PDB file of C-alpha atoms in Angstrom:
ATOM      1  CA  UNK X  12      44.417 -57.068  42.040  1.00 45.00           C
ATOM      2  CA  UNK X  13      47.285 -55.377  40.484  1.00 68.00           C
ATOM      3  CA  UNK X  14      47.440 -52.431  38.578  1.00 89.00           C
ATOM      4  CA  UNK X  15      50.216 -50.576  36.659  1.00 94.00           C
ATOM      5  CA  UNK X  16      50.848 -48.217  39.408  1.00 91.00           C
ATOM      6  CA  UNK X  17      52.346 -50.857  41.526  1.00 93.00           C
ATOM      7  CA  UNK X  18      55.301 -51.280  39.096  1.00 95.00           C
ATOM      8  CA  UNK X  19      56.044 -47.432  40.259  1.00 93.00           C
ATOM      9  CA  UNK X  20      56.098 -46.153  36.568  1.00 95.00           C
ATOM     10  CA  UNK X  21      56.462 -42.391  35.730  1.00 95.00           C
ATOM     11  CA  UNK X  22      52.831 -40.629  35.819  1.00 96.00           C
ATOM     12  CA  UNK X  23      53.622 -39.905  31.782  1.00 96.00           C
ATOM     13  CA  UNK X  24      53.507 -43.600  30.944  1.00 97.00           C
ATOM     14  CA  UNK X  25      50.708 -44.477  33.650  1.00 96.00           C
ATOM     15  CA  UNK X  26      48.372 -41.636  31.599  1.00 97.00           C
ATOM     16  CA  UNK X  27      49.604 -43.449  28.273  1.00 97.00           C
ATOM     17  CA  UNK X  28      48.507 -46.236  29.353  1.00 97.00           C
ATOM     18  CA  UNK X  29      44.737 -45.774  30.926  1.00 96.00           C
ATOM     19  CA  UNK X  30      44.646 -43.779  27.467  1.00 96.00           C
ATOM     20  CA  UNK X  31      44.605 -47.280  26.106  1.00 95.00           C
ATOM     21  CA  UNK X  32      42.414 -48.274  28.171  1.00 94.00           C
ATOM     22  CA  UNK X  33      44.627 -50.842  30.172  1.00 94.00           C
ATOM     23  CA  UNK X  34      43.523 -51.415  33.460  1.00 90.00           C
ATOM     24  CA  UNK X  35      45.469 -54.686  35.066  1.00 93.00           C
ATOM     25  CA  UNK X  36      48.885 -55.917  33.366  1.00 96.00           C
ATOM     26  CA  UNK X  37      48.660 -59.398  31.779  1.00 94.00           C
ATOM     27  CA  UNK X  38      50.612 -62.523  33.066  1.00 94.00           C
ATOM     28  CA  UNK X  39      53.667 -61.447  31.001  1.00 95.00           C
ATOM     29  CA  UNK X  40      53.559 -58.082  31.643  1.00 96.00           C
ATOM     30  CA  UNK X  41      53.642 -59.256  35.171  1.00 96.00           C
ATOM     31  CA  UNK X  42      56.170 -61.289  35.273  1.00 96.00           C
ATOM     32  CA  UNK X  43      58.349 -59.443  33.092  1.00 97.00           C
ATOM     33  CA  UNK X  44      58.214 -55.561  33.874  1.00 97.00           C
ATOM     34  CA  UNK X  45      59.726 -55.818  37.239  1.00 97.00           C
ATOM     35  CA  UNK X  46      63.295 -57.748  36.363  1.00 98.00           C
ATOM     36  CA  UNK X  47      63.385 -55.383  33.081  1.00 98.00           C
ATOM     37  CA  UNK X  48      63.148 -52.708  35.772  1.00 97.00           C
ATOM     38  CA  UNK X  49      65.988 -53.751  37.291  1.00 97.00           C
ATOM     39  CA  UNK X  50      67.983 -54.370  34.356  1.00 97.00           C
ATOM     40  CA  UNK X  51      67.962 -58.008  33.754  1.00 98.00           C
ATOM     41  CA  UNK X  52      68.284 -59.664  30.776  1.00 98.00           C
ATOM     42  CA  UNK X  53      64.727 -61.848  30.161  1.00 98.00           C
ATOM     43  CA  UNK X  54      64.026 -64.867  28.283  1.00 98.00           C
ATOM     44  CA  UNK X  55      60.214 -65.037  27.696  1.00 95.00           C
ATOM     45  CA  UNK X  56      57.881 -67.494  26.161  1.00 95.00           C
ATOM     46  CA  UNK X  57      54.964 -65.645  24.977  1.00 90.00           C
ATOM     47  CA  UNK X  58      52.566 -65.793  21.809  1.00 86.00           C
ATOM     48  CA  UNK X  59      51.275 -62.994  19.863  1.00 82.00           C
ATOM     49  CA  UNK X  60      48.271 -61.471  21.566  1.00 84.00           C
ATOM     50  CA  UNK X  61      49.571 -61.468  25.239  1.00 88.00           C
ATOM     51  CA  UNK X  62      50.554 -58.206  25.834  1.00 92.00           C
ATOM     52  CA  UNK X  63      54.698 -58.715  25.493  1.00 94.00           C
ATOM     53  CA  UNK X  64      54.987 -55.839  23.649  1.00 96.00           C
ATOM     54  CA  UNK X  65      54.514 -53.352  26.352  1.00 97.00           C
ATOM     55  CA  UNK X  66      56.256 -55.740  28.713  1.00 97.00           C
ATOM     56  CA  UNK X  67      59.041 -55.019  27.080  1.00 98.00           C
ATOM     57  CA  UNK X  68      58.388 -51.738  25.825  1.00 98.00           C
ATOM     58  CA  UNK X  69      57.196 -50.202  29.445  1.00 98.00           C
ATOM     59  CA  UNK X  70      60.222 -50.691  31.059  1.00 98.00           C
ATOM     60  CA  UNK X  71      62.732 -49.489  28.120  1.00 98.00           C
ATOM     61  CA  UNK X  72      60.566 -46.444  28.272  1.00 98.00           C
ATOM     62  CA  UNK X  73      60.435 -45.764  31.770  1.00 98.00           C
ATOM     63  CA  UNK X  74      64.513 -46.177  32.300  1.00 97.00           C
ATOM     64  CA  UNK X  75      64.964 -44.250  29.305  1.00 96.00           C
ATOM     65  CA  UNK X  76      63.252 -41.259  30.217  1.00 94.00           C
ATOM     66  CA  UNK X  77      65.229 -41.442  33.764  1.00 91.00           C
ATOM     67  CA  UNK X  78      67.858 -41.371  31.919  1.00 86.00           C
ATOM     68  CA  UNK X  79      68.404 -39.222  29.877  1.00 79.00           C
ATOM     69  CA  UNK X  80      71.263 -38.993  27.267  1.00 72.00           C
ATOM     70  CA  UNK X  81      73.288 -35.809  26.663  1.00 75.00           C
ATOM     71  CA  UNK X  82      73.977 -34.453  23.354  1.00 78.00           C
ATOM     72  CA  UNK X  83      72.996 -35.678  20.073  1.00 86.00           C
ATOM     73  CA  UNK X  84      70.032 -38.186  20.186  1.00 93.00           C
ATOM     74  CA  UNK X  85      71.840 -41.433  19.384  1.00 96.00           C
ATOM     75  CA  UNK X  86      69.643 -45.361  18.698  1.00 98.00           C
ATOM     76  CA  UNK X  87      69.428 -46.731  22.688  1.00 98.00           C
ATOM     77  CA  UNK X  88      66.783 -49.488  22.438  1.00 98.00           C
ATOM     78  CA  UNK X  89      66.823 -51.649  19.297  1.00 99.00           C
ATOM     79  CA  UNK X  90      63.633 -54.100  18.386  1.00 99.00           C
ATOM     80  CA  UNK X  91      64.376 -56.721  15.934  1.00 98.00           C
ATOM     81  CA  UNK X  92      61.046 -58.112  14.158  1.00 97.00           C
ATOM     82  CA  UNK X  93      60.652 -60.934  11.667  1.00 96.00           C
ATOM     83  CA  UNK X  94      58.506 -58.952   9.559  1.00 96.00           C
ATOM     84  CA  UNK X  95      57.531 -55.454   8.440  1.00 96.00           C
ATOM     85  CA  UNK X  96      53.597 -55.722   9.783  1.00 96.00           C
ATOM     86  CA  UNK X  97      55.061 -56.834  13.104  1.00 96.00           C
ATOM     87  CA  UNK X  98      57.614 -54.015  13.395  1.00 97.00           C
ATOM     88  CA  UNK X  99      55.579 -51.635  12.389  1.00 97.00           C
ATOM     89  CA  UNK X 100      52.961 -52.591  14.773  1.00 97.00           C
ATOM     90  CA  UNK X 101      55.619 -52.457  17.555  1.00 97.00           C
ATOM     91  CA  UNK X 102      56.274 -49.338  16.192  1.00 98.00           C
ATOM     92  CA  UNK X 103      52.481 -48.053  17.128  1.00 98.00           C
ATOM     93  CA  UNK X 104      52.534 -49.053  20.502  1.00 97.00           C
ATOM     94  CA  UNK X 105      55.854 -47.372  21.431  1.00 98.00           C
ATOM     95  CA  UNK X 106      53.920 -44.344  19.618  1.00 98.00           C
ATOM     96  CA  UNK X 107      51.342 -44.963  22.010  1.00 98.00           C
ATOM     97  CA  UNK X 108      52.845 -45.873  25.595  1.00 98.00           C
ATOM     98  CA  UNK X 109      55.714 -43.025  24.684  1.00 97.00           C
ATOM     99  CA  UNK X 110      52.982 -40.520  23.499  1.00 97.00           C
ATOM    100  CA  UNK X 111      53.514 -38.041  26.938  1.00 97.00           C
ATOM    101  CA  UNK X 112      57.573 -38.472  26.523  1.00 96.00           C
ATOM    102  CA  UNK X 113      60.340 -36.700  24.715  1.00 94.00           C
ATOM    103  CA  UNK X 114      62.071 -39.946  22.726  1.00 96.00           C
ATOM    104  CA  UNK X 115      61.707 -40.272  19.642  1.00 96.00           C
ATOM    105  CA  UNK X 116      60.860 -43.722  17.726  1.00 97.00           C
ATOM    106  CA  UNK X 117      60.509 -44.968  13.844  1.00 97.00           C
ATOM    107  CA  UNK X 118      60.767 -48.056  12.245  1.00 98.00           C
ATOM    108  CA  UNK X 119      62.712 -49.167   9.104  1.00 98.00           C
ATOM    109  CA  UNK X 120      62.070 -52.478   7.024  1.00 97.00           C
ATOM    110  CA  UNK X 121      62.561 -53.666   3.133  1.00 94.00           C
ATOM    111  CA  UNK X 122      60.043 -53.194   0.694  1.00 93.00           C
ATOM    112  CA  UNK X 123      59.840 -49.585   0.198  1.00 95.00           C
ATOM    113  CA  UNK X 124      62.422 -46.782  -0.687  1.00 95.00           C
ATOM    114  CA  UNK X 125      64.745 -46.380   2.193  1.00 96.00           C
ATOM    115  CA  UNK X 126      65.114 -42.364   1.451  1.00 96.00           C
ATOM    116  CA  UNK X 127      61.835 -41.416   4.471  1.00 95.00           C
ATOM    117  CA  UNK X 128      64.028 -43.723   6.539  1.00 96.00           C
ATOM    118  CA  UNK X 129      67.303 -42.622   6.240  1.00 96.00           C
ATOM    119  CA  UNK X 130      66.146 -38.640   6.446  1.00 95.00           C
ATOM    120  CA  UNK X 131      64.670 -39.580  10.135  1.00 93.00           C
ATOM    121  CA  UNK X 132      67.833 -41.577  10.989  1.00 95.00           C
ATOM    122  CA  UNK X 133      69.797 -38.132  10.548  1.00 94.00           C
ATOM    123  CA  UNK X 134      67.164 -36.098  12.339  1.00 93.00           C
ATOM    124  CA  UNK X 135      68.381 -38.319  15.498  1.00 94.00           C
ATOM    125  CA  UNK X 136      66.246 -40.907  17.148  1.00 96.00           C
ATOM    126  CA  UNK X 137      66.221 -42.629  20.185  1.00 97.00           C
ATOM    127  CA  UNK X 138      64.261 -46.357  19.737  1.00 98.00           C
ATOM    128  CA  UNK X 139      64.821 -48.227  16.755  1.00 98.00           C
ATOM    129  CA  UNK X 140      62.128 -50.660  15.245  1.00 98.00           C
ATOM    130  CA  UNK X 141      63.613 -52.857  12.480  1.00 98.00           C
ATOM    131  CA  UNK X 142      63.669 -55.832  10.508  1.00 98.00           C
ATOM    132  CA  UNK X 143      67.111 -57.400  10.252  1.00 97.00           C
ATOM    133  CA  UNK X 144      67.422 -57.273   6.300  1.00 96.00           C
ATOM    134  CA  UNK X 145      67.223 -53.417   6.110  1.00 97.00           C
ATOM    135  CA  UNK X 146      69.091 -52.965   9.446  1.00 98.00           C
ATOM    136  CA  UNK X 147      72.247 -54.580   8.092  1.00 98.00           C
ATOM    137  CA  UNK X 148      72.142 -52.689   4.868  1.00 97.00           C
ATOM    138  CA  UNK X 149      71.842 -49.116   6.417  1.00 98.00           C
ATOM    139  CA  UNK X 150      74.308 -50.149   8.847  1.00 98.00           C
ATOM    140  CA  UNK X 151      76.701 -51.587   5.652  1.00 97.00           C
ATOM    141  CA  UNK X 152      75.894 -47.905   4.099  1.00 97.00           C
ATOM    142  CA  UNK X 153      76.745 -45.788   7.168  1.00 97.00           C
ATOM    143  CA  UNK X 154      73.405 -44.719   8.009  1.00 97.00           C
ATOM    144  CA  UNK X 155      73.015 -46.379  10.980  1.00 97.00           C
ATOM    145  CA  UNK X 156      75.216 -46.964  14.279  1.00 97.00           C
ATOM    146  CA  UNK X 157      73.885 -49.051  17.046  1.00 98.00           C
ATOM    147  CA  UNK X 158      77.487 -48.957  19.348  1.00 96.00           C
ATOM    148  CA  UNK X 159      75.541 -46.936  22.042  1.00 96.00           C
ATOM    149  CA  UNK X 160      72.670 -49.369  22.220  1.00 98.00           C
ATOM    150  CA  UNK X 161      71.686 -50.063  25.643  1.00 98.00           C
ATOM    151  CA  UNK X 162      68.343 -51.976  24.945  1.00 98.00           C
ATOM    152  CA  UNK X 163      68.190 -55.079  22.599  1.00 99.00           C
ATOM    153  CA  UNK X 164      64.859 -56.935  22.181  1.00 99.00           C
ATOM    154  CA  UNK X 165      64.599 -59.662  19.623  1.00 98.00           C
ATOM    155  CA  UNK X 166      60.912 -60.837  19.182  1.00 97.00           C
ATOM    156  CA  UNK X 167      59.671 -63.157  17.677  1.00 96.00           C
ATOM    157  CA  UNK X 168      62.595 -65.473  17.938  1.00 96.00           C
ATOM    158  CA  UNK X 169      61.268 -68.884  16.670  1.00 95.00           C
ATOM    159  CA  UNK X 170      59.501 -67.263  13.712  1.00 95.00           C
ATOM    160  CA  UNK X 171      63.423 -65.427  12.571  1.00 96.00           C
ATOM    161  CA  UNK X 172      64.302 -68.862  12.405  1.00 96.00           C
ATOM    162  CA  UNK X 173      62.132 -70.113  10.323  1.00 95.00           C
ATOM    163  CA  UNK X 174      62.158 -67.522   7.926  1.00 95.00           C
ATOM    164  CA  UNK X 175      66.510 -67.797   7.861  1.00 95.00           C
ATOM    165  CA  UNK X 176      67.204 -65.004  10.025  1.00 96.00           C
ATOM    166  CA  UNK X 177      69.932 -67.047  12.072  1.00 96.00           C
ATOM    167  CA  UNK X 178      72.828 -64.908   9.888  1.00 97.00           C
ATOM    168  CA  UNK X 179      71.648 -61.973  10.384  1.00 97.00           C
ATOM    169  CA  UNK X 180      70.665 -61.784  14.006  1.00 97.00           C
ATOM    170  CA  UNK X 181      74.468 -63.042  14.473  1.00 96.00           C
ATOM    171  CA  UNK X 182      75.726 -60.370  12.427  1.00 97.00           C
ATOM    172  CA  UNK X 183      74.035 -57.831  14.308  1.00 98.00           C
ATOM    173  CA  UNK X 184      75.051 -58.741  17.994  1.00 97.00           C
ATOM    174  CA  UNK X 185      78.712 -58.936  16.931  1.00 97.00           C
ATOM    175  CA  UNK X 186      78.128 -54.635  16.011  1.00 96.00           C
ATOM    176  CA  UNK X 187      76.135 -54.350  19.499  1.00 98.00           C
ATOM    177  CA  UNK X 188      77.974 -53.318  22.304  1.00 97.00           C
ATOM    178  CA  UNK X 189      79.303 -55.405  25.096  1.00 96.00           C
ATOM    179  CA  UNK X 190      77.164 -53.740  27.946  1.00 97.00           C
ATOM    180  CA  UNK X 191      73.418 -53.822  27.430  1.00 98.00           C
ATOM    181  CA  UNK X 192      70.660 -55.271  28.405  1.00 98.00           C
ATOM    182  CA  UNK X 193      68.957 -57.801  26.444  1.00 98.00           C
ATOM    183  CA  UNK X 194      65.539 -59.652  26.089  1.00 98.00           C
ATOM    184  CA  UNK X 195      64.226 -62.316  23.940  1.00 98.00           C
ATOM    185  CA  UNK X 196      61.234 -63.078  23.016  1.00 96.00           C
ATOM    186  CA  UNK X 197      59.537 -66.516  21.384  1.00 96.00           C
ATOM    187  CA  UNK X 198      56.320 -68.064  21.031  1.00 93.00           C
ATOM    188  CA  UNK X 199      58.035 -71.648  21.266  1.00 92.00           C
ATOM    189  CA  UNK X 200      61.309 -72.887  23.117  1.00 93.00           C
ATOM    190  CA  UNK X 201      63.170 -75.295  20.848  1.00 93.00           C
ATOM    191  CA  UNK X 202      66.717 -76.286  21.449  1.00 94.00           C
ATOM    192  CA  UNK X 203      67.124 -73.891  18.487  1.00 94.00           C
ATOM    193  CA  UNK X 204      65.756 -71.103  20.665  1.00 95.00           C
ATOM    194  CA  UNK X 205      67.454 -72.021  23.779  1.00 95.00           C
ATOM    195  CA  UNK X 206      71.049 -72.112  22.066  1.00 96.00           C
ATOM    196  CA  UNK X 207      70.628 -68.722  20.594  1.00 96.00           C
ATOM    197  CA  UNK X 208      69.459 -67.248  23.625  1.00 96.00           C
ATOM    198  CA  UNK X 209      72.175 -68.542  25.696  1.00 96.00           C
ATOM    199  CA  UNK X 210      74.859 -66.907  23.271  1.00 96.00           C
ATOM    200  CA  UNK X 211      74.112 -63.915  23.838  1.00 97.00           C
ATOM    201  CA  UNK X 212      71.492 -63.406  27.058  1.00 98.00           C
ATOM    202  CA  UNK X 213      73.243 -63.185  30.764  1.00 96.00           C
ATOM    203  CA  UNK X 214      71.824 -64.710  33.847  1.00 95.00           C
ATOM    204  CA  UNK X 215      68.564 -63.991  32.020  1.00 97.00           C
ATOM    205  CA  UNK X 216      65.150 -64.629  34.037  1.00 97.00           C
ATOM    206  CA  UNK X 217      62.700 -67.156  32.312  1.00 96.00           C
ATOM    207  CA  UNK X 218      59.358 -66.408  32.018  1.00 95.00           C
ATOM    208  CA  UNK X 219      56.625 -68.752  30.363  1.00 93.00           C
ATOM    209  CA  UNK X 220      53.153 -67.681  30.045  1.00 89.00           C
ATOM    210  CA  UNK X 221      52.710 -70.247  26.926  1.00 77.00           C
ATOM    211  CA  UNK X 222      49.069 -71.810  27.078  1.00 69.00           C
ATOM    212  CA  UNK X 223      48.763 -75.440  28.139  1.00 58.00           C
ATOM    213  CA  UNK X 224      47.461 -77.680  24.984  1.00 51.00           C
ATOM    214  CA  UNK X 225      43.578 -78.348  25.633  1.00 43.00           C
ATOM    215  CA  UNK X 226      42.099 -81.041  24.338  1.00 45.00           C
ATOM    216  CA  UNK X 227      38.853 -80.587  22.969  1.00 50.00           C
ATOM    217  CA  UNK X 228      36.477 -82.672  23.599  1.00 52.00           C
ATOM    218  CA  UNK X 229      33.602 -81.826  21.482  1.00 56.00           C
ATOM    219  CA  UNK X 230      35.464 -82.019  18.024  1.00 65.00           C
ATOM    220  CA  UNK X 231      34.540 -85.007  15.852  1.00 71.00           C
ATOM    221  CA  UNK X 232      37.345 -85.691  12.754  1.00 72.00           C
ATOM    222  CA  UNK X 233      36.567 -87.853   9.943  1.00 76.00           C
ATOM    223  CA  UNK X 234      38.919 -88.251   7.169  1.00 80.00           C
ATOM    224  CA  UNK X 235      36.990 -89.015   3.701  1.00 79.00           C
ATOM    225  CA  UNK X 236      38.881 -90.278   0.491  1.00 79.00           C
ATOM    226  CA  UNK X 237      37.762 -89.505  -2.420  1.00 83.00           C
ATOM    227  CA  UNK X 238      38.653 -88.868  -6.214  1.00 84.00           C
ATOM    228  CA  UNK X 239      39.638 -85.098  -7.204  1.00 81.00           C
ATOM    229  CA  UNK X 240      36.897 -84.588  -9.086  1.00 85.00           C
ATOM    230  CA  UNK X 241      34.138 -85.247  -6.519  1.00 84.00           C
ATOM    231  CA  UNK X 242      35.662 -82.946  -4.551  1.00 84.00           C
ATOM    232  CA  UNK X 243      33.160 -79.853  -5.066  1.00 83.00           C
ATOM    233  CA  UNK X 244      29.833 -81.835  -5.167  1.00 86.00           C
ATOM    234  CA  UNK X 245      30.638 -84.296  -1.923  1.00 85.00           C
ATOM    235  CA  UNK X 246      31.402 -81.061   0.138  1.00 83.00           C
ATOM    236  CA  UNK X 247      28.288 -79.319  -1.057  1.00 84.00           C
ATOM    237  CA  UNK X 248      26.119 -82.490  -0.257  1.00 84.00           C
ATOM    238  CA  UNK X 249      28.063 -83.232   3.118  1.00 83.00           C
ATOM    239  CA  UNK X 250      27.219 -79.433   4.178  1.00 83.00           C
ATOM    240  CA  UNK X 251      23.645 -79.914   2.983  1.00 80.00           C
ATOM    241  CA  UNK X 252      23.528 -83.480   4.896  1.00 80.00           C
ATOM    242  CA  UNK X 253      25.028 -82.619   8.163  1.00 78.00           C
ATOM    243  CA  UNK X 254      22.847 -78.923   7.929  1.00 77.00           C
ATOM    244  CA  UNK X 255      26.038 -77.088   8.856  1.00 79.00           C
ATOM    245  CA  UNK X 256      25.131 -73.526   9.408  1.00 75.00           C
ATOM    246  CA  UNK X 257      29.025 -72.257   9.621  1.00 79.00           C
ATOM    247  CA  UNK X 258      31.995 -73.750   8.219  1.00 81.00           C
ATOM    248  CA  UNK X 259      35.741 -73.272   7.887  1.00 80.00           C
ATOM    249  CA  UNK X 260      37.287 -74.568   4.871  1.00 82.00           C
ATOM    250  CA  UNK X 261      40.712 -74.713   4.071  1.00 73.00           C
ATOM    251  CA  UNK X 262      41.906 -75.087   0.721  1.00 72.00           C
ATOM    252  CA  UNK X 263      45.773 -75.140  -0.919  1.00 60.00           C
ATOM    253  CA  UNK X 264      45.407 -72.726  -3.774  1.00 54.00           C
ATOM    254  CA  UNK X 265      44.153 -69.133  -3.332  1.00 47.00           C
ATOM    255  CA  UNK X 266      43.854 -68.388  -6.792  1.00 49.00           C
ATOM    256  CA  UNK X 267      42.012 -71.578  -7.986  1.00 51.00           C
ATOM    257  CA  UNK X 268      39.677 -73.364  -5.299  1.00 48.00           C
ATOM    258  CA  UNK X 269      38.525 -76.528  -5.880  1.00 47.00           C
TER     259      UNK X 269
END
């Protein structure tokens, strides 16, 4: 069975972790802590809920404490996330993993005053959490440079597209540096996908720990027509008929169910 140890991670991180209670890296982490190690670019297909976060977040931890910059602390590792509840909890977990090391994280996103933000950004910071709205206007206002990057993670990938991202991830590799080491990450792998990995990822390993469709077997669907107005008093009797003890219903208005 493996264990974290075997992926020869400082003792700081390896305390982290058991703090949280891991005990045996998932299929992604697997897979993908030991080419990050090395410094390859990685092109995973992973959902939410399978541990990529501290796949990727591990191993830009680990080198960056090896590593130390001199100086000034300047943004090394940037995280791109669709939305603010994702970043933020990326955010935690760097918190977490990163609790026994001197680097210091935050995360910015839209929404709220940018002031809290922008007085941490001048304090100095070394990992970077961010939505790409708010990224591109501190970096527009001079609050934020990301020229000394070295880490570049974009997760979520298929969900940035569908919420219009394309622009703006484009806009922000063309202020990254040339030399760093990048890794996407996506719960699907359209063409879409693949095309925007491939501008920008080099001689990236491919992981896939995306679950194979199951077909369920014990599921009966029945589609019923019926006017508008029955609506309410056929689903009570069907539920009363069929003696359904729990049910999930799904309706298209929140604010007036029918």
């Amino acid at each position: 069975m493996t264990d974290f140890s075997t992926f020869s991670l400082d003792e700081k991180l390896l305390q982290a972790i058991s703090e949280q209670g891991y005990e045996t890296p998932t299929p992604v982490q697997q897979q993908a802590i030991p080419p990050l190690l090395k410094g390859r670019d990685v092109l995973g297909v992973a959902q939410t809920g399978t541990g990529k976060t501290a796949a990727f977040a591990l191993p830009i931890l680990q080198i960056m404490s090896r590593n130390r910059a001199q100086g000034r602390r300047v943004i090394r590792a940037l995280v791109l996330s669709p939305t603010r509840e994702l970043a933020a909890q990326i955010d935690e977990r760097f918190a977490a993993y990163g609790a026994h090391l001197d680097l210091r994280h935050r995360v910015i996103f839209g929404g709220v005053s940018q002031h809290p933000q922008v007085n941490a950004l001048r304090r100095g910071i070394d990992i970077l959490v961010a939505t790409p709205g708010r990224l591109l206007d501190l970096i527009n206002q001079g609050h934020i440079d990301i020229s000394k990057v070295e880490f570049f993670v974009l997760d979520e990938a298929d969900r940035m597209l569908d919420m219009g991202f394309i622009n703006d991830i484009k806009r922000v590799l063309r202020v990254l540096p040339e030399q760093r080491q990048n890794l996407l990450f996506s719960a699907t792998m359209p063409k879409s996908i693949a095309d925007l990995a491939g501008s920008f990822l080099k001689d990236a390993v491919m992981i896939d720990v995306s679950p194979e469709e199951i077909m369920v077997d014990r599921i009966e669907q029945k589609i019923m027509f019926i006017r508008k107005a029955d609506k309410r008093r056929l689903l009570v009797q069907l539920i009363e008929e069929e003696q359904v003890e729990r049910a999930l219903i799904f309706d298209h208005a929140v604010d007036q169910p029918r």
